[in-house]
Coordinates of C-alpha atoms in Angstrom, one line a residue:
Chain A
M12 CA 92.6 78.9 152.1
S13 CA 90.4 81.9 151.2
V14 CA 92.7 85.0 150.2
D15 CA 91.5 88.7 150.7
L16 CA 93.3 90.3 148.1
R17 CA 91.8 94.3 149.5
V18 CA 93.7 97.3 149.5
N19 CA 93.1 100.8 150.2
L20 CA 94.6 103.5 148.6
S21 CA 94.0 106.4 151.0
S22 CA 90.2 106.8 151.2
L23 CA 89.8 104.6 147.9
N24 CA 89.0 100.8 148.2
L25 CA 90.3 98.3 145.6
K26 CA 88.9 94.8 145.2
N27 CA 92.5 94.1 144.7
P28 CA 95.5 95.8 143.5
L29 CA 95.9 95.3 139.7
L30 CA 95.1 98.9 138.1
S31 CA 96.4 99.6 134.3
A32 CA 99.0 102.5 133.5
S33 CA 97.5 105.7 132.9
G34 CA 98.7 105.8 128.8
T35 CA 98.6 102.0 128.0
F36 CA 95.6 101.2 128.3
G37 CA 93.0 103.3 126.1
Y38 CA 90.2 104.6 127.6
G39 CA 89.6 101.1 129.2
L40 CA 86.7 100.0 127.0
E41 CA 89.4 98.5 124.4
F42 CA 90.5 96.1 126.1
A43 CA 86.8 95.4 126.8
P44 CA 87.1 92.2 124.0
Y45 CA 89.6 90.7 125.7
G46 CA 87.6 90.8 129.6
D47 CA 85.7 91.8 131.7
L48 CA 86.7 95.2 132.8
K49 CA 84.8 95.1 136.5
T50 CA 87.5 92.3 137.8
L51 CA 89.8 95.1 137.4
G52 CA 91.0 96.8 140.4
G53 CA 90.5 100.1 139.2
I54 CA 91.3 101.7 135.5
I55 CA 93.5 104.5 135.0
V56 CA 92.8 105.9 131.8
K57 CA 95.0 107.3 129.1
G58 CA 95.8 111.2 130.2
I59 CA 93.4 113.7 130.0
S60 CA 94.0 117.7 128.6
L61 CA 92.0 120.6 128.9
K62 CA 91.9 120.4 125.1
P63 CA 92.3 117.7 123.0
R64 CA 95.4 116.9 121.6
E65 CA 97.4 115.8 118.6
G66 CA 100.4 114.6 120.2
N67 CA 103.9 114.1 118.7
P68 CA 104.4 113.0 114.9
P69 CA 105.2 109.5 114.1
P70 CA 107.1 107.2 114.2
R71 CA 106.3 107.7 118.3
I72 CA 106.7 104.1 119.6
V73 CA 110.2 101.9 119.2
E74 CA 110.8 98.3 120.2
T75 CA 114.5 97.6 122.4
P76 CA 115.0 94.8 124.3
C77 CA 112.7 93.9 126.6
G78 CA 111.0 96.8 126.1
M79 CA 110.2 100.4 124.0
L80 CA 110.1 103.7 124.0
N81 CA 107.5 106.3 122.9
A82 CA 107.4 108.9 122.4
I83 CA 103.4 110.0 121.9
G84 CA 103.1 113.0 123.6
L85 CA 99.7 112.3 125.3
Q86 CA 97.5 112.5 122.1
N87 CA 94.0 112.3 123.8
I88 CA 90.4 113.8 123.3
G89 CA 90.0 116.5 125.6
V90 CA 87.9 116.3 129.0
E91 CA 85.2 117.1 127.2
K92 CA 84.8 114.3 125.1
F93 CA 85.7 111.9 127.8
L94 CA 83.1 112.8 129.8
E95 CA 80.7 112.8 127.8
E96 CA 81.4 110.1 125.4
K97 CA 84.0 107.1 127.5
L98 CA 83.3 108.1 131.2
P99 CA 80.0 106.5 130.6
L100 CA 80.4 103.3 129.3
L101 CA 82.7 102.4 131.9
P102 CA 81.7 99.7 134.4
E103 CA 80.4 101.5 138.0
E104 CA 81.8 98.6 139.5
T105 CA 85.6 99.5 139.1
P106 CA 87.1 102.6 140.3
V107 CA 88.2 105.1 137.1
I108 CA 91.2 107.4 137.7
V109 CA 92.1 109.8 135.7
N110 CA 95.5 110.9 135.2
M111 CA 95.7 114.5 134.5
Y112 CA 98.1 116.6 132.1
A113 CA 98.5 120.3 131.7
Q114 CA 101.3 122.8 130.8
S115 CA 100.4 124.8 133.6
G116 CA 99.3 125.3 137.0
E117 CA 96.5 127.1 136.5
E118 CA 95.3 124.9 133.7
F119 CA 95.8 121.7 136.3
V120 CA 93.7 123.4 138.7
E121 CA 91.0 124.1 136.1
L122 CA 90.9 120.6 135.1
A123 CA 91.4 119.1 138.1
R124 CA 87.9 121.5 139.3
I125 CA 86.1 119.9 136.3
L126 CA 86.8 116.0 136.7
D127 CA 86.4 116.2 140.7
K128 CA 82.4 117.1 140.0
A129 CA 82.4 113.9 137.9
E130 CA 81.0 111.8 139.4
K131 CA 81.9 108.6 138.0
V132 CA 86.0 109.6 139.1
A133 CA 87.1 108.2 141.6
A134 CA 90.6 109.7 141.8
L135 CA 92.7 111.8 140.3
E136 CA 96.7 111.1 139.2
L137 CA 98.3 114.0 138.7
N138 CA 101.0 113.6 135.9
I139 CA 104.3 115.1 136.4
S140 CA 106.2 113.0 134.8
C141 CA 105.8 112.7 131.2
P142 CA 109.1 113.3 128.8
N143 CA 107.3 113.7 125.8
V144 CA 106.2 117.1 125.9
K145 CA 107.8 120.0 125.9
K146 CA 105.9 122.6 128.5
G147 CA 104.5 120.8 131.9
G148 CA 105.1 117.1 132.3
V149 CA 107.7 116.5 133.6
L150 CA 109.0 119.9 134.4
F151 CA 107.0 120.2 137.2
G152 CA 108.3 116.6 138.8
Q153 CA 111.9 117.3 138.5
N154 CA 111.5 120.3 140.7
P155 CA 110.3 119.8 144.8
L156 CA 109.2 122.8 144.8
L157 CA 107.2 123.2 142.1
A158 CA 105.5 119.5 142.2
A159 CA 104.8 120.5 146.2
E160 CA 102.4 123.7 144.8
L161 CA 101.3 122.0 142.3
T162 CA 100.2 119.5 144.0
R163 CA 98.9 122.1 147.0
A164 CA 96.9 123.7 143.8
V165 CA 95.1 120.9 143.2
K166 CA 94.1 120.0 146.4
K167 CA 92.5 122.7 147.6
V168 CA 90.3 122.5 144.7
V169 CA 89.4 118.9 144.9
S170 CA 88.1 116.3 147.4
K171 CA 88.8 113.1 145.2
P172 CA 92.3 111.8 146.6
V173 CA 95.0 112.7 144.2
M174 CA 98.3 110.1 143.6
V175 CA 100.7 112.1 142.0
K176 CA 103.4 109.7 139.8
L177 CA 106.6 110.8 140.2
S178 CA 109.4 110.8 137.6
P179 CA 112.1 108.8 137.5
N180 CA 114.5 111.2 135.5
V181 CA 115.5 112.9 139.1
T182 CA 118.7 113.2 141.5
D183 CA 116.5 112.4 143.9
I184 CA 113.0 110.8 143.6
K185 CA 112.6 110.4 147.4
E186 CA 113.1 114.1 148.0
I187 CA 110.0 114.8 145.5
A188 CA 108.1 112.1 147.1
L189 CA 108.6 113.8 150.2
A190 CA 107.8 117.3 148.9
V191 CA 104.4 116.0 147.4
E192 CA 103.5 113.9 150.3
E193 CA 104.2 117.3 152.6
A194 CA 101.8 119.0 149.7
G195 CA 99.0 117.0 150.6
A196 CA 99.4 114.0 148.1
D197 CA 96.8 110.7 148.9
V198 CA 98.9 109.1 147.1
I199 CA 102.0 108.6 145.0
S200 CA 102.5 106.2 142.0
L201 CA 105.8 105.3 140.1
I202 CA 107.4 105.7 138.2
N203 CA 106.9 106.9 134.8
T204 CA 108.8 105.9 132.0
L205 CA 112.8 106.7 131.9
G206 CA 114.0 108.9 129.2
G207 CA 115.5 107.3 126.3
M208 CA 117.1 107.1 122.8
A209 CA 117.2 104.3 119.7
V210 CA 119.1 105.3 116.3
D211 CA 119.0 103.8 112.9
I212 CA 122.4 103.5 111.6
Y213 CA 121.1 102.6 107.9
R214 CA 118.9 106.0 107.9
R215 CA 121.0 107.9 110.4
K216 CA 118.3 109.1 112.1
P217 CA 116.7 108.9 115.5
C218 CA 114.0 105.6 115.3
L219 CA 111.4 108.7 117.1
K220 CA 110.8 111.6 114.9
N221 CA 110.5 113.1 118.8
V222 CA 114.8 111.8 119.1
F223 CA 114.0 110.9 122.9
G224 CA 111.2 109.1 124.5
G225 CA 110.3 107.4 127.6
L226 CA 111.4 103.9 128.0
S227 CA 109.6 101.2 129.4
G228 CA 108.8 97.6 129.8
P229 CA 110.2 94.7 132.1
A230 CA 113.5 96.3 131.0
I231 CA 112.9 99.1 133.7
K232 CA 111.7 96.6 136.5
P233 CA 114.7 96.3 138.5
V234 CA 114.9 99.8 138.2
A235 CA 111.8 100.8 139.1
L236 CA 111.3 98.2 142.1
K237 CA 114.6 100.2 144.0
M238 CA 112.9 103.4 143.2
V239 CA 109.6 102.2 144.7
Y240 CA 111.4 100.4 147.8
E241 CA 113.6 104.1 148.7
V242 CA 110.2 105.4 148.5
C243 CA 108.3 103.1 150.7
R244 CA 110.8 103.6 153.1
V245 CA 110.4 107.6 153.4
V246 CA 106.6 108.5 152.9
S247 CA 103.7 107.3 155.4
V248 CA 101.3 107.8 152.4
P249 CA 100.0 105.1 150.0
V250 CA 102.8 104.1 147.2
V251 CA 101.5 102.9 143.8
G252 CA 104.3 100.8 142.0
I253 CA 105.0 100.9 138.6
G254 CA 107.5 99.8 136.3
G255 CA 107.8 96.6 133.8
I256 CA 105.2 94.5 135.8
S257 CA 104.0 91.8 133.5
K258 CA 103.6 88.7 136.1
V259 CA 102.0 87.8 139.6
E260 CA 106.0 87.7 141.0
D261 CA 106.5 91.5 139.4
V262 CA 103.3 92.5 141.2
L263 CA 104.1 90.5 144.4
E264 CA 107.8 92.3 144.3
F265 CA 106.6 95.5 144.3
M266 CA 104.1 95.3 147.5
L267 CA 107.0 93.1 149.1
V268 CA 108.7 96.3 149.1
G269 CA 106.0 98.2 150.2
A270 CA 103.5 98.8 147.2
S271 CA 100.4 99.1 147.9
A272 CA 98.6 98.6 144.5
V273 CA 100.7 98.7 141.3
Q274 CA 100.0 100.0 137.4
V275 CA 100.0 97.4 134.5
G276 CA 101.5 99.0 131.9
T277 CA 103.6 97.8 128.7
A278 CA 101.9 94.1 129.5
N279 CA 98.8 95.3 128.4
F280 CA 100.6 95.4 124.6
M281 CA 102.4 91.8 124.8
R282 CA 98.7 90.6 125.2
P283 CA 95.6 92.9 125.5
D284 CA 94.7 90.4 128.4
T285 CA 97.3 90.8 130.7
L286 CA 95.6 92.6 133.6
F287 CA 92.3 90.0 133.3
R288 CA 94.8 86.8 133.6
L289 CA 97.0 88.8 136.5
V290 CA 93.6 89.3 138.4
E291 CA 93.0 85.1 138.0
E292 CA 96.6 84.1 139.0
L293 CA 97.1 86.5 141.7
P294 CA 95.1 84.7 144.6
L295 CA 96.3 81.6 143.2
K296 CA 99.8 82.8 143.8
M297 CA 98.9 83.7 147.0
K298 CA 98.0 80.6 147.9
K299 CA 101.0 78.8 147.4
L300 CA 102.7 81.0 149.0
G301 CA 100.3 80.8 152.3
I302 CA 99.4 84.4 152.2
K303 CA 95.9 85.5 153.5
S304 CA 95.9 89.1 153.1
F305 CA 98.2 91.7 151.9
Q306 CA 98.7 93.0 155.2
E307 CA 100.7 90.7 156.0
W308 CA 103.2 91.0 152.4
I309 CA 103.3 94.4 152.0
G310 CA 106.6 96.3 153.1
K311 CA 107.4 92.7 154.9
L312 CA 110.4 92.4 152.4
E313 CA 113.2 91.3 155.0
V314 CA 117.0 93.4 154.8
Chain B
M21 CA 81.3 99.2 119.4
I22 CA 82.4 96.4 121.6
Q23 CA 83.2 93.4 119.3
E24 CA 82.0 90.2 120.8
G25 CA 84.3 86.7 120.8
L26 CA 88.1 88.2 120.4
L27 CA 89.8 87.3 123.0
C28 CA 93.0 85.9 122.8
K29 CA 93.0 82.3 121.7
E30 CA 96.0 79.5 121.8
L31 CA 96.0 78.6 118.3
E32 CA 98.4 75.6 117.1
V33 CA 101.3 76.0 114.9
L34 CA 100.7 73.5 111.6
E35 CA 103.0 74.1 109.2
V36 CA 105.5 77.0 108.4
R37 CA 106.3 76.6 104.9
P38 CA 109.3 78.8 103.9
I39 CA 110.0 79.7 99.8
P40 CA 113.2 78.2 99.4
G41 CA 115.7 80.7 98.3
S42 CA 113.5 83.4 99.4
P43 CA 112.6 85.6 102.2
V44 CA 109.5 84.7 102.1
A45 CA 107.5 82.2 104.2
H46 CA 103.8 81.2 104.8
L47 CA 102.7 79.8 108.4
F48 CA 99.6 77.7 109.4
L49 CA 97.7 77.7 112.2
E50 CA 94.6 76.5 113.4
P51 CA 91.6 78.0 111.8
L52 CA 89.8 81.2 114.0
N53 CA 86.5 80.5 114.3
L54 CA 85.2 83.7 113.4
P55 CA 83.9 85.5 110.4
F56 CA 86.5 88.1 108.5
T57 CA 86.7 91.0 106.1
P58 CA 89.6 90.6 103.3
G59 CA 91.7 93.4 104.6
Q60 CA 91.7 92.8 108.5
F61 CA 94.5 91.5 110.1
V62 CA 95.7 89.3 113.5
M63 CA 98.3 89.5 116.5
L64 CA 100.1 87.0 116.5
R65 CA 102.8 86.2 119.4
P66 CA 104.5 82.8 120.2
K67 CA 103.8 81.5 123.1
L68 CA 107.7 80.8 123.7
W69 CA 108.3 84.6 123.0
E70 CA 108.8 86.4 126.5
Y71 CA 110.2 89.8 127.1
D72 CA 112.8 89.8 123.6
P73 CA 110.7 90.8 121.0
L74 CA 108.3 92.6 123.2
W75 CA 105.1 93.2 121.0
P76 CA 103.2 90.9 119.0
R77 CA 103.3 91.2 115.5
P78 CA 100.5 92.0 113.3
F79 CA 99.9 89.5 109.9
S80 CA 97.0 90.6 107.3
I81 CA 94.9 87.7 107.1
C82 CA 96.0 85.7 103.9
D83 CA 93.3 83.1 104.3
L84 CA 90.7 82.1 107.3
N85 CA 88.6 79.1 106.8
S86 CA 87.0 76.0 108.6
E87 CA 91.0 74.3 108.1
Y88 CA 93.5 77.2 108.1
L89 CA 94.7 80.2 109.0
Q90 CA 97.0 81.7 106.5
I91 CA 99.9 84.3 107.0
F92 CA 102.3 84.9 104.2
F93 CA 104.9 87.1 105.6
Q94 CA 108.5 88.3 104.9
V95 CA 111.4 87.2 107.1
V96 CA 112.5 91.1 107.8
G97 CA 114.4 91.2 111.5
K98 CA 114.1 89.4 114.6
G99 CA 110.2 88.5 115.6
T100 CA 110.1 87.3 111.8
N101 CA 113.0 84.9 111.8
L102 CA 111.1 83.6 115.2
L103 CA 108.3 82.9 113.4
L104 CA 110.2 81.0 110.8
A105 CA 111.8 78.8 113.7
L106 CA 108.3 77.8 114.6
R107 CA 107.1 73.8 114.5
P108 CA 103.9 72.1 113.9
G109 CA 102.5 71.6 117.5
D110 CA 104.0 75.2 118.5
K111 CA 101.7 77.2 120.3
V112 CA 100.9 80.8 119.1
T113 CA 98.8 83.4 121.2
C114 CA 96.3 85.7 118.5
W115 CA 93.4 87.9 119.2
G116 CA 91.5 89.0 115.8
P117 CA 90.9 89.6 113.2
L118 CA 91.3 93.1 113.8
G119 CA 90.3 97.0 111.7
Q120 CA 89.0 97.9 109.2
G121 CA 88.7 95.6 106.3
F122 CA 88.1 96.4 102.6
P123 CA 84.7 97.4 101.9
V124 CA 82.0 95.3 100.0
A125 CA 82.6 95.9 96.1
D126 CA 81.0 94.1 92.9
R127 CA 83.6 95.3 90.5
A128 CA 87.3 96.3 91.9
L129 CA 90.5 96.9 90.7
L130 CA 93.3 95.4 93.1
L131 CA 96.8 97.1 93.0
C132 CA 99.3 95.0 94.8
G133 CA 102.7 95.7 95.8
G134 CA 105.3 92.7 96.9
M135 CA 103.4 90.9 100.3
G136 CA 101.1 93.1 99.5
I137 CA 99.3 91.0 97.9
A138 CA 98.7 88.7 100.9
P139 CA 95.1 90.5 101.9
F140 CA 93.8 89.7 98.0
I141 CA 94.3 86.2 98.5
A142 CA 91.6 86.1 100.7
L143 CA 89.1 88.5 99.2
C144 CA 89.6 86.8 95.3
K145 CA 88.9 83.9 97.3
Q146 CA 85.8 84.9 98.8
H147 CA 84.3 86.7 95.8
P148 CA 81.3 85.7 94.7
H149 CA 82.0 86.8 90.9
P150 CA 85.9 86.2 90.6
E151 CA 85.3 87.3 87.1
R152 CA 84.9 91.1 87.8
L153 CA 87.8 91.2 89.7
K154 CA 91.2 93.2 88.1
L155 CA 94.4 92.7 89.8
L156 CA 97.6 94.3 89.1
F157 CA 100.8 92.7 91.4
G158 CA 103.8 94.7 90.9
H159 CA 106.7 92.4 92.5
R160 CA 110.7 92.5 93.3
L161 CA 111.3 88.8 94.1
P162 CA 110.3 85.8 90.9
L163 CA 106.2 85.4 91.1
E164 CA 107.0 82.2 92.1
V165 CA 107.8 82.8 95.5
Y166 CA 104.4 84.8 95.6
P167 CA 100.8 82.5 96.2
W168 CA 100.1 83.7 92.7
Q169 CA 98.6 80.4 92.2
D170 CA 96.1 81.1 94.7
I171 CA 94.4 83.7 93.2
S172 CA 92.2 81.9 90.2
D173 CA 92.3 82.1 87.0
K174 CA 88.8 83.8 86.8
V175 CA 90.1 86.7 88.3
E176 CA 91.7 89.2 85.1
K177 CA 95.5 89.0 87.0
R178 CA 98.4 90.4 85.5
A179 CA 101.8 90.2 87.3
S180 CA 105.2 92.8 86.1
R181 CA 108.6 92.5 88.2
Q182 CA 110.8 95.4 88.7
E183 CA 114.2 94.5 89.3
S184 CA 115.3 98.3 88.2
E185 CA 114.6 102.1 88.5
E186 CA 113.3 101.8 85.4
E187 CA 111.3 99.3 85.8
L188 CA 109.4 100.7 88.9
L189 CA 108.8 104.4 86.9
L190 CA 107.0 101.7 84.1
F191 CA 105.6 100.6 87.1
E192 CA 104.2 103.9 88.4
E193 CA 102.8 105.1 84.7
E194 CA 101.4 101.1 84.3
L195 CA 99.7 102.1 87.7
R196 CA 98.6 105.8 87.0
E197 CA 97.0 104.3 83.5
S198 CA 95.2 101.4 85.2
I199 CA 93.4 103.8 87.8
W200 CA 92.1 106.5 85.4
Q201 CA 91.3 103.8 83.4
Y202 CA 88.6 102.2 86.1
A203 CA 88.1 105.3 87.9
G204 CA 84.3 105.6 87.9
K205 CA 83.6 102.1 86.9
G206 CA 84.7 100.3 90.3
K207 CA 86.2 100.5 93.4
I208 CA 89.8 100.7 93.7
F209 CA 92.4 98.8 96.3
A210 CA 95.7 98.9 96.6
C211 CA 97.8 97.7 99.3
G212 CA 101.6 97.1 99.6
P213 CA 105.1 99.1 101.0
H214 CA 105.0 102.7 101.5
P215 CA 106.6 103.8 98.5
F216 CA 103.9 102.0 96.2
L217 CA 100.8 103.4 97.9
K218 CA 102.0 107.3 98.3
V219 CA 102.4 106.8 93.9
V220 CA 98.5 104.6 94.1
H221 CA 97.5 107.4 96.7
K222 CA 98.5 110.3 94.3
Y223 CA 96.5 109.0 91.4
L224 CA 93.5 108.2 93.4
V225 CA 93.0 111.5 94.9
E226 CA 94.1 112.4 90.7
S227 CA 91.7 111.0 89.6
K228 CA 88.9 111.3 92.0
A229 CA 88.2 107.1 91.7
Q230 CA 86.7 105.4 94.6
G231 CA 89.9 104.4 96.8
Y232 CA 90.8 102.5 99.1
L233 CA 94.2 101.9 100.6
S234 CA 95.5 99.4 103.2
L235 CA 98.1 100.7 105.5
E236 CA 100.8 98.8 107.4
N237 CA 101.9 100.7 110.2
R238 CA 104.6 99.4 113.4
M239 CA 102.1 98.5 116.2
A240 CA 102.8 97.8 119.7
C241 CA 99.2 96.9 120.6
G242 CA 96.8 96.3 118.0
V243 CA 93.6 97.1 120.1
G244 CA 93.8 101.2 119.9
A245 CA 95.5 101.5 123.0
C246 CA 98.9 102.6 121.9
L247 CA 98.6 105.3 119.5
G248 CA 102.0 104.1 118.0
C249 CA 100.6 103.3 115.2
V250 CA 98.4 106.1 114.1
A251 CA 98.3 107.8 110.5
R252 CA 97.8 111.2 108.9
T253 CA 94.0 111.8 107.8
R254 CA 91.7 114.7 107.6
Q255 CA 90.4 113.9 110.9
G256 CA 93.9 114.6 112.5
L257 CA 96.4 111.1 113.6
V258 CA 93.9 108.5 113.8
Q259 CA 95.2 104.1 114.9
T260 CA 96.1 102.2 111.9
C261 CA 94.7 99.2 113.9
T262 CA 91.2 100.5 114.5
K263 CA 90.4 102.4 112.4
G264 CA 92.1 101.0 109.4
P265 CA 94.2 99.4 108.5
V266 CA 92.1 100.1 105.4
F267 CA 91.6 103.9 104.3
K268 CA 89.1 105.5 102.1
A269 CA 91.9 107.5 99.6
E270 CA 91.1 110.5 100.0
E271 CA 91.1 110.6 103.9
L272 CA 95.0 109.8 104.3
E273 CA 97.4 112.1 103.6
L274 CA 100.5 109.8 103.1

């Protein structure tokens, strides 16, 4: 039995549904020694802003049971350096999706215009869900009107597909999903990290300098799965599942509840060849389950 | 730019050797068939670890030869307790050697604090002229628990134990004198806990010595992606795992 791994995200055709999650895969190149980047469904690079950002002061990561908290604060080299130094080194064969962060609508639009002109950028991911920055980030993602307004403004100036990454730190994620779909989002990805905190009783201090951080890893998978399931039931655009995925079984779970593709994040920190191994293991698991293509699997959960 | 041959390898545990009555132990794994520079590190994640601990753990290479990869570690938490429980034949996923090690030095003064002795074991073994090395070792536990005998007697080595505040202050003074005396004569390398490095850093900068410090910041990925292990340098916050762990003293802001 041959297995067809291809999936589509709007106009973007992927050779498999395995994408790296922004902020966990650097600019892609960091992982090149551990596998062939050409085999990945897509590479979503670290959140990029107009100007370089230093991020939050350390300590900014802490391990928690089956997960971790981070408060990196979107440290990145800025769009100019990214386009000059990183993008040309990434393989042609794998779509590069740029996660973008800005503090205002105007900045988002300006950044989107720049990235839209870069030939090698396949799509844009709008980060309206980062919990670790004071301005922008999740403030856009917690208000359906702002989220929609921003999506519309970006869509107006770009020709590439726009994916909007949602925050789980909201009352009703479906509401935000519907708002950005209505505003023209081509793809919706979810979930970003859950707000969290860790304290050190011996020092009487928070473990993170930023006090709060975003929780990720296998610990959040059930929460993510529920939200992906709920959103898939109300929107018609493709959904990309994110949250604690580290095994092929997790990939198939997210797709069964309706995701067209997935992003693998924190599992890249568990070992740097995680994504490459998933690419190899996924067709084997599909064969075992008798799945010929994802058309017969995506959203086919029997409830 | 891209380092060939790193990959993740499954290495068999050859031996776990706890030092009785102490919180330290040696882990011997099948060797990695790769060259390394003392000061470089490896990431280890036992196959048995599923989700908790989640992260691999970084360890300085204490020795790596055709027979084994040696790690010298202190049991401090859940991860290192689980390392101590490994048995011969268990598999450990390993990637490395990673990061920037110590530069080549014909003559060097090696300053180590406690577990910071680890990279200097390999450095002393590999050095073509150990008689040109000088080593000063400050430690809290009895000297026998450390691999002190693994350092050739050709190295001009001196150990001093600190069990009290006063002894720590005396050692600080000893560090200051050694650094000022050695400045201009060769490179000075240091590895140890943060308070120790802070003291060494201060004197290195004051004396304008050619100094290098190895940092031991907490890491998640070890490959430069998570940005969790950043150190403050003149260039801003940079990854300890890829730009370090060994940094030029004058570059660092501790």
